[in-house]
Tab-separated table of C-alpha atoms in Angstrom:
chain	number	residue	atom	x	y	z
A	3	MET	CA	0.001	-0.016	0.009
A	4	PRO	CA	1.152	3.580	-0.510
A	5	LYS	CA	2.998	5.411	2.260
A	6	PHE	CA	2.141	8.932	3.435
A	7	PHE	CA	3.982	11.605	5.341
A	8	ILE	CA	2.320	14.582	7.056
A	9	LYS	CA	4.258	17.604	8.457
A	10	THR	CA	2.313	20.156	10.519
A	11	TYR	CA	3.003	23.802	11.034
A	12	GLY	CA	1.146	25.699	13.743
A	13	CYS	CA	-1.072	25.132	16.776
A	14	GLN	CA	-2.561	22.206	18.535
A	15	MET	CA	-5.629	22.451	16.350
A	16	ASN	CA	-3.463	21.959	13.289
A	17	GLU	CA	-1.935	18.951	14.947
A	18	ARG	CA	-5.412	17.594	15.733
A	19	ASP	CA	-6.504	18.100	12.112
A	20	SER	CA	-3.369	16.243	10.880
A	21	GLU	CA	-4.178	13.353	13.102
A	22	GLN	CA	-7.662	13.095	11.628
A	23	VAL	CA	-6.162	13.040	8.069
A	24	ALA	CA	-3.733	10.386	9.133
A	25	HIS	CA	-6.527	8.291	10.578
A	26	SER	CA	-8.525	8.495	7.384
A	27	LEU	CA	-5.501	7.239	5.400
A	28	LEU	CA	-4.555	4.524	7.852
A	29	VAL	CA	-8.013	2.971	7.862
A	30	ARG	CA	-7.775	2.602	4.084
A	31	GLY	CA	-4.549	0.632	4.445
A	32	TYR	CA	-1.989	3.338	3.840
A	33	GLU	CA	1.224	3.196	5.896
A	34	ARG	CA	3.113	6.000	7.677
A	35	ALA	CA	6.436	6.908	6.172
A	36	THR	CA	9.257	8.024	8.474
A	37	ASN	CA	10.307	10.789	6.125
A	38	GLU	CA	9.139	12.442	2.942
A	39	SER	CA	11.703	10.828	0.693
A	40	GLU	CA	10.090	7.390	1.085
A	41	ALA	CA	6.465	8.562	0.895
A	42	ASP	CA	4.060	8.211	-1.938
A	43	VAL	CA	1.977	11.041	-0.534
A	44	VAL	CA	3.485	14.161	1.154
A	45	LEU	CA	1.092	16.583	2.894
A	46	LEU	CA	1.942	19.828	4.611
A	47	ASN	CA	-0.675	21.114	7.033
A	48	THR	CA	-0.115	24.822	7.176
A	49	CYS	CA	-0.733	27.667	9.662
A	50	SER	CA	-1.553	31.175	8.468
A	51	VAL	CA	-1.554	33.077	11.725
A	52	ARG	CA	2.033	34.287	11.214
A	53	ASP	CA	3.968	34.827	8.038
A	54	MET	CA	6.898	32.795	9.258
A	55	ALA	CA	4.889	29.613	9.332
A	56	GLU	CA	3.710	30.171	5.760
A	57	GLN	CA	7.205	30.854	4.521
A	58	LYS	CA	8.559	27.693	6.193
A	59	ALA	CA	5.799	25.624	4.587
A	60	LEU	CA	6.336	27.158	1.155
A	61	GLY	CA	10.079	26.710	1.494
A	62	LYS	CA	9.710	23.069	2.515
A	63	MET	CA	7.373	22.352	-0.380
A	64	GLY	CA	9.773	24.034	-2.758
A	65	MET	CA	12.593	21.763	-1.589
A	66	LEU	CA	10.349	18.748	-2.199
A	67	GLY	CA	10.546	19.525	-5.903
A	68	GLN	CA	13.660	17.453	-5.974
A	69	ILE	CA	11.678	14.395	-5.006
A	70	ALA	CA	9.005	15.281	-7.577
A	71	LYS	CA	11.695	15.186	-10.312
A	72	ARG	CA	12.969	11.776	-9.176
A	73	ARG	CA	9.469	10.318	-8.421
A	74	PRO	CA	6.869	12.162	-10.493
A	75	GLU	CA	4.181	9.733	-9.317
A	76	THR	CA	4.395	11.185	-5.771
A	77	VAL	CA	1.417	13.289	-4.659
A	78	PHE	CA	2.187	16.641	-2.936
A	79	GLY	CA	-0.480	18.605	-1.088
A	80	PHE	CA	-1.114	21.628	1.114
A	81	LEU	CA	-3.808	21.387	3.791
A	82	GLY	CA	-5.232	23.734	6.339
A	83	CYS	CA	-5.220	27.484	6.958
A	84	MET	CA	-2.733	28.615	4.290
A	85	ALA	CA	-4.450	26.353	1.743
A	86	GLN	CA	-7.768	27.918	2.666
A	87	ALA	CA	-6.398	31.491	2.440
A	88	ARG	CA	-4.459	31.112	-0.820
A	89	GLY	CA	-6.475	28.502	-2.658
A	90	ASP	CA	-5.524	27.587	-6.208
A	91	SER	CA	-2.984	30.415	-6.377
A	92	LEU	CA	-0.588	27.985	-4.707
A	93	PHE	CA	-0.394	25.915	-7.899
A	94	ALA	CA	1.293	28.786	-9.696
A	95	ALA	CA	3.793	29.228	-6.792
A	96	VAL	CA	4.619	25.472	-6.585
A	97	PRO	CA	4.636	23.729	-9.978
A	98	HIS	CA	4.737	20.164	-8.601
A	99	LEU	CA	1.787	20.774	-6.192
A	100	ASP	CA	-1.158	18.482	-6.798
A	101	LEU	CA	-3.577	19.073	-3.948
A	102	VAL	CA	-4.919	22.082	-1.997
A	103	VAL	CA	-7.498	21.349	0.737
A	104	GLY	CA	-8.974	23.926	3.103
A	105	THR	CA	-9.971	23.791	6.758
A	106	GLN	CA	-13.511	22.445	6.245
A	107	LYS	CA	-12.481	19.478	4.028
A	108	PHE	CA	-9.982	17.439	6.011
A	109	HIS	CA	-12.421	14.511	5.810
A	110	ARG	CA	-12.165	14.608	1.975
A	111	VAL	CA	-8.393	14.334	1.821
A	112	ALA	CA	-8.252	10.527	1.565
A	113	ASP	CA	-10.652	10.517	-1.372
A	114	TYR	CA	-8.640	13.181	-3.174
A	115	VAL	CA	-5.361	11.399	-2.492
A	116	GLU	CA	-6.700	8.146	-3.978
A	117	GLU	CA	-7.949	9.943	-7.092
A	118	LEU	CA	-4.620	11.662	-7.611
A	119	LEU	CA	-2.579	8.496	-7.035
A	120	GLU	CA	-4.752	6.635	-9.548
A	121	LYS	CA	-4.280	9.342	-12.202
A	122	LYS	CA	-0.568	9.551	-11.610
A	123	ARG	CA	-0.166	5.821	-11.925
A	124	ALA	CA	-2.055	6.002	-15.204
A	125	ARG	CA	0.640	8.513	-16.246
A	126	ARG	CA	-1.790	11.352	-16.962
A	127	MET	CA	0.536	13.709	-15.110
A	128	ASP	CA	0.827	16.529	-17.602
A	129	ASP	CA	-2.945	17.183	-17.765
A	130	PRO	CA	-3.523	20.789	-16.567
A	131	ARG	CA	-6.843	19.742	-15.132
A	132	PHE	CA	-5.059	17.164	-12.941
A	133	SER	CA	-4.715	19.162	-9.762
A	134	ILE	CA	-7.454	19.350	-7.076
A	135	CYS	CA	-8.412	22.412	-4.995
A	136	ASP	CA	-11.228	22.310	-2.439
A	137	THR	CA	-11.666	25.249	-0.090
A	138	ASP	CA	-15.435	25.367	-0.100
A	139	ALA	CA	-17.437	25.661	3.109
A	140	GLU	CA	-19.248	22.496	4.193
A	141	ALA	CA	-22.023	22.192	6.681
A	142	GLY	CA	-21.263	19.794	9.491
A	143	SER	CA	-17.508	19.851	8.948
A	144	ALA	CA	-16.872	20.548	12.715
A	145	GLU	CA	-18.288	17.069	13.476
A	146	THR	CA	-15.712	15.343	11.201
A	147	ILE	CA	-12.682	15.914	13.482
A	148	ARG	CA	-13.473	13.062	15.823
A	149	ASP	CA	-11.110	10.098	15.148
A	150	HIS	CA	-7.804	9.362	16.834
A	151	GLU	CA	-4.650	7.333	16.168
A	152	LEU	CA	-3.311	6.665	19.606
A	153	LYS	CA	0.281	5.587	20.184
A	154	GLN	CA	1.203	2.901	22.686
A	155	ARG	CA	0.754	4.179	26.251
A	156	GLN	CA	-0.443	7.565	25.075
A	157	ALA	CA	-1.410	9.589	28.113
A	158	THR	CA	-2.935	12.762	26.598
A	159	ALA	CA	-5.161	13.666	23.747
A	160	PHE	CA	-6.734	16.764	22.110
A	161	VAL	CA	-10.403	16.914	21.354
A	162	SER	CA	-11.808	19.472	18.929
A	163	ILE	CA	-15.108	20.863	20.283
A	164	MET	CA	-15.642	23.695	17.789
A	165	GLN	CA	-14.351	25.280	14.690
A	166	GLY	CA	-14.182	28.914	13.529
A	167	CYS	CA	-14.268	32.298	15.199
A	168	ASN	CA	-16.548	35.345	15.136
A	169	MET	CA	-14.363	37.737	17.088
A	170	HIS	CA	-12.642	39.397	14.068
A	171	CYS	CA	-9.554	40.792	15.888
A	172	THR	CA	-7.998	43.146	13.409
A	173	PHE	CA	-4.684	41.274	13.336
A	174	CYS	CA	-6.131	37.820	12.838
A	175	ILE	CA	-6.884	35.801	9.706
A	176	VAL	CA	-8.592	32.888	11.524
A	177	PRO	CA	-12.218	34.024	10.814
A	178	ARG	CA	-11.307	33.839	7.131
A	179	THR	CA	-9.404	30.557	7.167
A	180	ARG	CA	-11.555	28.742	9.740
A	181	GLY	CA	-14.967	30.327	9.051
A	182	PRO	CA	-17.665	31.234	11.596
A	183	GLU	CA	-18.095	29.542	14.921
A	184	ARG	CA	-19.540	25.973	14.719
A	185	SER	CA	-19.818	23.716	17.712
A	186	ARG	CA	-20.209	19.942	18.127
A	187	SER	CA	-22.807	18.451	20.396
A	188	ILE	CA	-22.002	17.621	24.002
A	189	ASP	CA	-23.091	14.009	23.486
A	190	GLU	CA	-20.635	13.529	20.562
A	191	ILE	CA	-17.774	15.112	22.491
A	192	VAL	CA	-18.495	12.999	25.601
A	193	ARG	CA	-18.645	9.843	23.486
A	194	GLU	CA	-15.203	10.670	21.961
A	195	VAL	CA	-13.593	11.371	25.330
A	196	ARG	CA	-15.091	8.199	26.852
A	197	ASP	CA	-13.604	6.166	24.125
A	198	LEU	CA	-10.177	7.817	24.575
A	199	VAL	CA	-10.262	7.079	28.290
A	200	ALA	CA	-11.197	3.423	27.574
A	201	GLN	CA	-7.984	3.240	25.518
A	202	GLY	CA	-5.868	4.485	28.378
A	203	VAL	CA	-5.846	8.276	27.933
A	204	LYS	CA	-5.635	10.024	31.313
A	205	GLU	CA	-5.760	13.703	30.303
A	206	VAL	CA	-7.841	15.454	27.599
A	207	THR	CA	-7.548	19.024	26.299
A	208	LEU	CA	-10.673	20.555	24.690
A	209	LEU	CA	-9.739	22.661	21.663
A	210	GLY	CA	-11.398	25.650	20.089
A	211	GLN	CA	-10.439	28.946	18.523
A	212	ILE	CA	-12.392	30.688	21.348
A	213	VAL	CA	-13.011	27.627	23.413
A	214	ASN	CA	-15.020	29.200	26.229
A	215	LEU	CA	-17.584	30.567	23.742
A	216	TYR	CA	-18.444	26.976	22.754
A	217	GLY	CA	-22.044	26.368	21.760
A	218	ARG	CA	-23.287	29.972	22.257
A	219	HIS	CA	-25.066	29.925	18.859
A	220	GLU	CA	-26.342	26.319	19.057
A	221	PHE	CA	-27.203	25.564	22.730
A	222	ALA	CA	-28.972	27.391	25.526
A	223	ALA	CA	-27.624	28.314	28.973
A	224	VAL	CA	-29.306	26.445	31.819
A	225	ALA	CA	-30.109	27.397	35.372
A	226	GLY	CA	-27.662	26.354	38.075
A	227	VAL	CA	-28.601	23.736	40.669
A	228	GLY	CA	-30.047	25.388	43.721
A	229	ASP	CA	-29.868	28.916	42.351
A	230	PRO	CA	-31.713	29.602	39.024
A	231	SER	CA	-30.021	32.948	38.740
A	232	HIS	CA	-26.618	31.247	38.269
A	233	LYS	CA	-26.831	30.398	34.563
A	234	LYS	CA	-24.462	27.743	33.112
A	235	SER	CA	-23.098	28.460	29.677
A	236	PRO	CA	-22.907	25.603	27.139
A	237	PHE	CA	-19.135	25.452	27.734
A	238	VAL	CA	-19.552	24.884	31.476
A	239	GLN	CA	-22.222	22.295	30.757
A	240	LEU	CA	-19.663	20.555	28.510
A	241	LEU	CA	-16.969	20.769	31.144
A	242	GLU	CA	-19.259	19.144	33.695
A	243	ALA	CA	-20.263	16.354	31.323
A	244	VAL	CA	-16.624	15.486	30.464
A	245	HIS	CA	-15.544	15.836	34.067
A	246	ALA	CA	-18.055	13.142	35.024
A	247	ILE	CA	-16.399	10.498	32.831
A	248	ASP	CA	-14.995	7.682	34.956
A	249	GLY	CA	-11.281	7.151	34.511
A	250	LEU	CA	-10.440	10.653	33.228
A	251	LYS	CA	-7.795	12.126	35.581
A	252	ARG	CA	-7.224	15.604	34.129
A	253	LEU	CA	-9.148	18.025	31.997
A	254	ARG	CA	-7.803	21.135	30.222
A	255	PHE	CA	-9.041	23.599	27.627
A	256	THR	CA	-7.403	26.103	25.206
A	257	SER	CA	-7.530	28.775	24.132
A	258	PRO	CA	-10.196	30.937	25.890
A	259	HIS	CA	-10.956	34.638	25.437
A	260	PRO	CA	-11.168	37.070	28.396
A	261	ILE	CA	-14.721	37.980	27.493
A	262	GLY	CA	-15.829	34.335	27.860
A	263	PHE	CA	-14.576	34.089	31.418
A	264	ARG	CA	-17.823	34.670	33.313
A	265	ASP	CA	-18.878	33.700	36.757
A	266	ASP	CA	-19.991	30.212	35.843
A	267	LEU	CA	-16.607	29.339	34.370
A	268	LEU	CA	-14.817	30.736	37.458
A	269	ARG	CA	-17.068	28.584	39.615
A	270	ALA	CA	-16.219	25.591	37.474
A	271	LEU	CA	-12.486	26.131	38.093
A	272	SER	CA	-13.256	26.024	41.806
A	273	ASP	CA	-15.751	23.155	41.775
A	274	LEU	CA	-14.371	20.663	39.245
A	275	PRO	CA	-11.236	18.930	40.682
A	276	LYS	CA	-10.268	17.278	37.388
A	277	LEU	CA	-9.859	20.696	35.802
A	278	ALA	CA	-6.117	21.336	35.829
A	279	GLU	CA	-4.690	24.383	37.586
A	280	HIS	CA	-3.602	26.158	34.460
A	281	VAL	CA	-5.319	28.837	32.294
A	282	HIS	CA	-3.906	30.191	29.089
A	283	LEU	CA	-5.351	33.666	28.844
A	284	PRO	CA	-4.300	35.738	25.786
A	285	LEU	CA	-3.505	39.372	26.708
A	286	GLN	CA	-2.119	40.624	23.385
A	287	SER	CA	-1.410	44.152	24.689
A	288	GLY	CA	-1.317	46.103	27.957
A	289	SER	CA	-2.323	49.383	26.205
A	290	ASP	CA	-6.051	50.198	26.082
A	291	ARG	CA	-5.460	52.218	22.896
A	292	ILE	CA	-3.823	49.205	21.141
A	293	LEU	CA	-6.419	46.771	22.500
A	294	LYS	CA	-9.154	48.905	20.963
A	295	ALA	CA	-7.238	49.010	17.677
A	296	MET	CA	-6.967	45.226	17.836
A	297	HIS	CA	-10.701	44.928	18.416
A	298	ARG	CA	-10.141	43.195	21.689
A	299	PRO	CA	-13.237	44.043	23.791
A	300	TYR	CA	-11.583	44.487	27.256
A	301	THR	CA	-9.218	46.961	28.935
A	302	ALA	CA	-5.954	46.310	30.745
A	303	GLU	CA	-7.750	46.875	34.047
A	304	LYS	CA	-10.477	44.313	33.229
A	305	TYR	CA	-7.732	41.822	32.236
A	306	ARG	CA	-5.890	42.540	35.508
A	307	SER	CA	-9.109	42.020	37.481
A	308	LEU	CA	-9.901	38.787	35.691
A	309	VAL	CA	-6.477	37.399	36.490
A	310	LYS	CA	-7.030	38.184	40.217
A	311	ARG	CA	-10.365	36.362	40.136
A	312	ILE	CA	-8.870	33.340	38.381
A	313	ARG	CA	-6.025	33.102	40.938
A	314	GLU	CA	-8.716	33.172	43.744
A	315	THR	CA	-10.303	29.978	42.373
A	316	ARG	CA	-7.391	27.689	43.101
A	317	ASP	CA	-4.142	27.674	45.082
A	318	GLU	CA	-1.067	28.260	42.905
A	319	ILE	CA	-2.978	28.258	39.601
A	320	ALA	CA	-0.622	28.856	36.693
A	321	ILE	CA	-1.497	31.564	34.091
A	322	THR	CA	0.203	31.775	30.696
A	323	THR	CA	-0.553	34.211	27.834
A	324	ASP	CA	-0.016	35.499	24.352
A	325	VAL	CA	1.434	38.992	23.667
A	326	ILE	CA	1.894	40.773	20.353
A	327	VAL	CA	4.550	43.533	20.172
A	328	GLY	CA	4.924	45.967	17.302
A	329	PHE	CA	1.224	46.179	16.397
A	330	PRO	CA	0.588	48.974	13.913
A	331	GLY	CA	0.611	52.341	15.765
A	332	GLU	CA	2.153	50.932	18.929
A	333	ASN	CA	4.368	53.720	20.351
A	334	ASP	CA	6.939	53.555	23.150
A	335	ASN	CA	4.331	54.399	25.765
A	336	ASP	CA	1.960	51.629	24.528
A	337	TYR	CA	4.828	49.109	24.689
A	338	GLN	CA	5.842	50.277	28.153
A	339	GLN	CA	2.246	49.711	29.384
A	340	THR	CA	2.439	46.202	28.049
A	341	ARG	CA	5.771	45.585	29.641
A	342	ASP	CA	4.593	46.995	32.991
A	343	LEU	CA	1.475	44.819	33.021
A	344	VAL	CA	3.432	41.671	32.136
A	345	GLU	CA	5.899	42.467	34.903
A	346	GLU	CA	3.048	43.067	37.381
A	347	ILE	CA	1.104	39.929	36.653
A	348	GLN	CA	4.100	37.559	36.718
A	349	PHE	CA	2.983	35.016	34.123
A	350	ASP	CA	4.142	31.488	34.434
A	351	ASN	CA	5.088	31.787	30.795
A	352	ALA	CA	4.124	33.644	27.677
A	353	PHE	CA	4.313	33.418	23.848
A	354	VAL	CA	5.609	36.733	22.585
A	355	PHE	CA	5.118	37.448	18.897
A	356	ARG	CA	6.238	40.221	16.658
A	357	TYR	CA	3.204	41.526	14.809
A	358	SER	CA	3.050	39.833	11.371
A	359	THR	CA	1.016	41.359	8.545
A	360	ARG	CA	-1.771	39.133	7.312
A	361	GLN	CA	-3.409	39.937	4.042
A	362	GLU	CA	-7.088	40.906	4.060
A	363	THR	CA	-7.048	41.826	7.701
A	364	PRO	CA	-7.742	45.404	8.842
A	365	ALA	CA	-4.365	45.785	10.556
A	366	ALA	CA	-2.550	45.081	7.278
A	367	THR	CA	-3.637	48.536	6.030
A	368	MET	CA	-2.577	50.388	9.194
A	369	PRO	CA	0.723	52.249	9.491
A	370	GLN	CA	3.360	49.624	10.206
A	371	ILE	CA	6.170	49.557	12.801
A	372	ASP	CA	9.811	49.212	11.801
A	373	GLU	CA	10.977	45.590	12.026
A	374	ARG	CA	14.003	46.628	14.114
A	375	VAL	CA	11.752	48.138	16.717
A	376	LYS	CA	9.554	45.046	16.776
A	377	GLU	CA	12.609	42.858	17.396
A	378	GLU	CA	13.897	45.114	20.188
A	379	ARG	CA	10.599	44.979	21.971
A	380	ASN	CA	10.265	41.254	21.384
A	381	GLN	CA	13.645	40.494	22.992
A	382	ASP	CA	12.992	42.935	25.849
A	383	LEU	CA	9.648	41.389	26.738
A	384	LEU	CA	11.047	37.862	26.448
A	385	GLU	CA	13.586	38.796	29.109
A	386	VAL	CA	10.747	39.951	31.440
A	387	VAL	CA	8.767	36.742	30.828
A	388	ASP	CA	11.843	34.484	31.273
A	389	ALA	CA	12.746	36.153	34.582
A	390	SER	CA	9.150	35.692	35.847
A	391	ALA	CA	9.046	32.026	34.755
A	392	GLN	CA	12.387	31.327	36.441
A	393	ARG	CA	11.252	32.900	39.709
A	394	ILE	CA	8.037	30.886	39.767
A	395	ASN	CA	9.732	27.608	38.882
A	396	ALA	CA	12.535	28.131	41.426
A	397	ARG	CA	9.893	28.098	44.169
A	398	LEU	CA	9.072	24.531	43.283
A	399	ILE	CA	12.517	23.149	44.055
A	400	GLY	CA	12.298	20.683	46.901
A	401	ARG	CA	8.612	19.842	46.402
A	402	ALA	CA	6.979	16.673	45.208
A	403	LEU	CA	4.671	17.331	42.295
A	404	GLU	CA	2.113	15.172	40.558
A	405	VAL	CA	3.375	14.351	37.055
A	406	LEU	CA	1.646	12.595	34.213
A	407	CYS	CA	4.392	10.837	32.249
A	408	GLU	CA	4.043	11.340	28.455
A	409	GLY	CA	7.103	9.315	27.309
A	410	PRO	CA	10.796	9.914	26.476
A	411	SER	CA	12.196	13.407	26.726
A	412	ARG	CA	12.508	15.042	23.316
A	413	THR	CA	16.040	16.210	23.996
A	414	ASN	CA	17.339	13.096	25.807
A	415	LYS	CA	15.644	9.823	24.956
A	416	ALA	CA	17.324	8.188	28.027
A	417	ARG	CA	15.120	10.241	30.287
A	418	SER	CA	11.364	10.685	30.568
A	419	MET	CA	9.171	13.753	30.548
A	420	GLY	CA	5.740	14.654	31.769
A	421	ARG	CA	3.670	17.633	32.907
A	422	THR	CA	2.385	18.859	36.219
A	423	ARG	CA	-1.214	19.854	36.621
A	424	THR	CA	-0.106	23.451	35.954
A	425	ASN	CA	1.320	22.284	32.574
A	426	LYS	CA	4.987	22.621	33.528
A	427	ILE	CA	7.352	20.238	31.815
A	428	VAL	CA	9.220	17.885	34.137
A	429	VAL	CA	12.214	15.819	33.031
A	430	PHE	CA	13.252	12.867	35.160
A	431	GLU	CA	14.847	9.387	35.244
A	432	GLY	CA	12.160	7.048	34.013
A	433	GLU	CA	11.516	3.856	32.052
A	434	PRO	CA	9.380	3.462	28.963
A	435	HIS	CA	6.707	1.646	30.924
A	436	HIS	CA	6.189	4.786	33.002
A	437	ALA	CA	4.358	6.451	30.084
A	438	GLY	CA	0.792	6.990	30.886
A	439	GLN	CA	1.281	6.788	34.616
A	440	LEU	CA	0.679	9.474	37.269
A	441	PHE	CA	3.175	9.773	40.135
A	442	ASP	CA	4.986	12.326	42.193
A	443	VAL	CA	8.353	13.656	41.190
A	444	HIS	CA	10.720	15.407	43.678
A	445	ILE	CA	11.987	18.604	42.017
A	446	ALA	CA	15.718	19.191	42.295
A	447	GLU	CA	16.411	21.733	39.606
A	448	ALA	CA	14.461	24.400	37.681
A	449	THR	CA	14.861	26.684	34.676
A	450	GLY	CA	12.366	29.044	33.106
A	451	PHE	CA	11.271	26.306	30.743
A	452	SER	CA	11.519	22.975	32.600
A	453	LEU	CA	11.765	21.260	35.953
A	454	TYR	CA	14.128	18.332	36.710
A	455	GLY	CA	13.686	15.737	39.432
A	456	THR	CA	13.405	12.207	40.661
A	457	PRO	CA	10.319	10.093	40.881
A	458	VAL	CA	8.885	9.478	44.394
A	459	MET	CA	7.827	5.881	44.058
A	460	GLN	CA	5.948	5.497	47.322
A	461	PRO	CA	2.538	7.217	47.678
A	462	SER	CA	2.516	10.703	49.047
A	463	SER	CA	0.047	13.407	49.732
A	464	PRO	CA	-0.870	15.163	46.463
A	465	VAL	CA	0.793	18.559	45.997
A	466	PHE	CA	-0.221	20.217	42.751
A	467	ALA	CA	2.062	22.608	40.878
C-alpha cells in the first residue's frame, strides 16, 4: 500500500487536524512513512496566523521539488489554513503541487489522494486539469474531526469541540481561514472522550479557537442547581459532562478569550477537581489604545481584575498568555504599558510574537512599525517573561509534584518527561513503561522552561504545581 508523510506547522488544532487526516488514510490501508523521501503522498498542514509559518511551509514544499523530479508519481499537497487562504494560487507558486484542501474539508483528503494516485499511476501527469483544490465551506464539517490514532501508552489527547471564530480581531486571519463558529454536540464530545479514556488516555484538552464561547449559537444556557439565577453556559455544561467520565484524571481547555470568562466558568474552576490548575489567557497588549485598535473588547484593568479572580479559584493556579509587540501604531508608551502589566502579573510563561502582517485583515492597512523596533521589543519582553518564569519555577525546588508521564524526553531519549497539573514540563529518570502513569516527582532543579527531578515511588500526599 502507498505510504504517506504529514508535516504540521502551527497550533494544537493543526496537529489535531493532521491526526484526523492520518486516521482517514490508515483505515484505508496506507502506511506512515518516517520521512518524505520514502513517501508516496506528502502533505503539509499549514498555519496562516504568522507569516513565518507560511514561509517555512512554502520553502519546505519548494525543496520537495527534488523528490518530484525523481519520483513524479508522488502526490504533494497543502492542507489547512494557508491552503484555505491562498487556494488555487498555490499551484502557480509550486509547479509540482497536486492538492490544496482547506480547513472544512479534511475528511475529503483521503478521497482526493486516492484519485490523484490513480491518475498519476495512469501517467496522466501533464494534464492541466489534474490538480485538485477544495476550499469550499461544508455544513457539519466541525463534526468530522473526531477520530484518533493513539500511540502505545499515550497519556494525553486533544479533542476538537468547535471550529471557527466570530471575534474578528484586526490582526487575525482565523475568521477567514476557519470560518464562523460551529460547535459539536455535548453528546458527541463525551462519546469521543469516553472512548479515549477506555483506550488508556488520562488527560484530555478541549480545543477551540475561542473555546469558552463553545455552543453559544447552538445551545442554551441552563439554570444552576439550587440557584436559578446562576446560569451555566454551554461550555460549562460541557466541562461538567466531560468531568463526570470515569477514569479521566485531568481536563484542560485552550484557548479561551477574556470575555468568555464569566462567573459560571470561574465557579467551574473552583468546583471541578479534574480541571487542571492552568489557564492560558491571551493578553495581546497592555495598552487600552492598542487593545481597541486590535478589536479586543476588554481593557488592561479588566484583564488585571480577571487574572485576580482566576487566581482566587485555586491555590497556585498557573497563568500563561500571548502577547503581540509591534502592532501597527504601537508607540513607546503603549509598549511600556504592556511591559509593565506583564511584569506586574508575573505570568508562568508567555508566547511573545512580533506583529506579522496578514493579508485581508484590517491591521494590514494600518501604518506599520519598523521591524528593528519590533525585534527590540520582542527581545526585551522575552527577558521579562523568562525572569518571571524562572522565579516561579525556582519556588518549586524541593517539592513533590504530581506528574503525568508522556514518554521519553524530546532532547534526551534516555530520560522521561511529563507535565504537572499546571502544565509545567518535568524531566526525570524514568523507564518506557512509566508512560501514561501518574506519580509524584521530587523537583531538584528548575529553569524558566523545565523542571528536573526524581520520581517518588511511594505514595505521598498530592501537592499540585
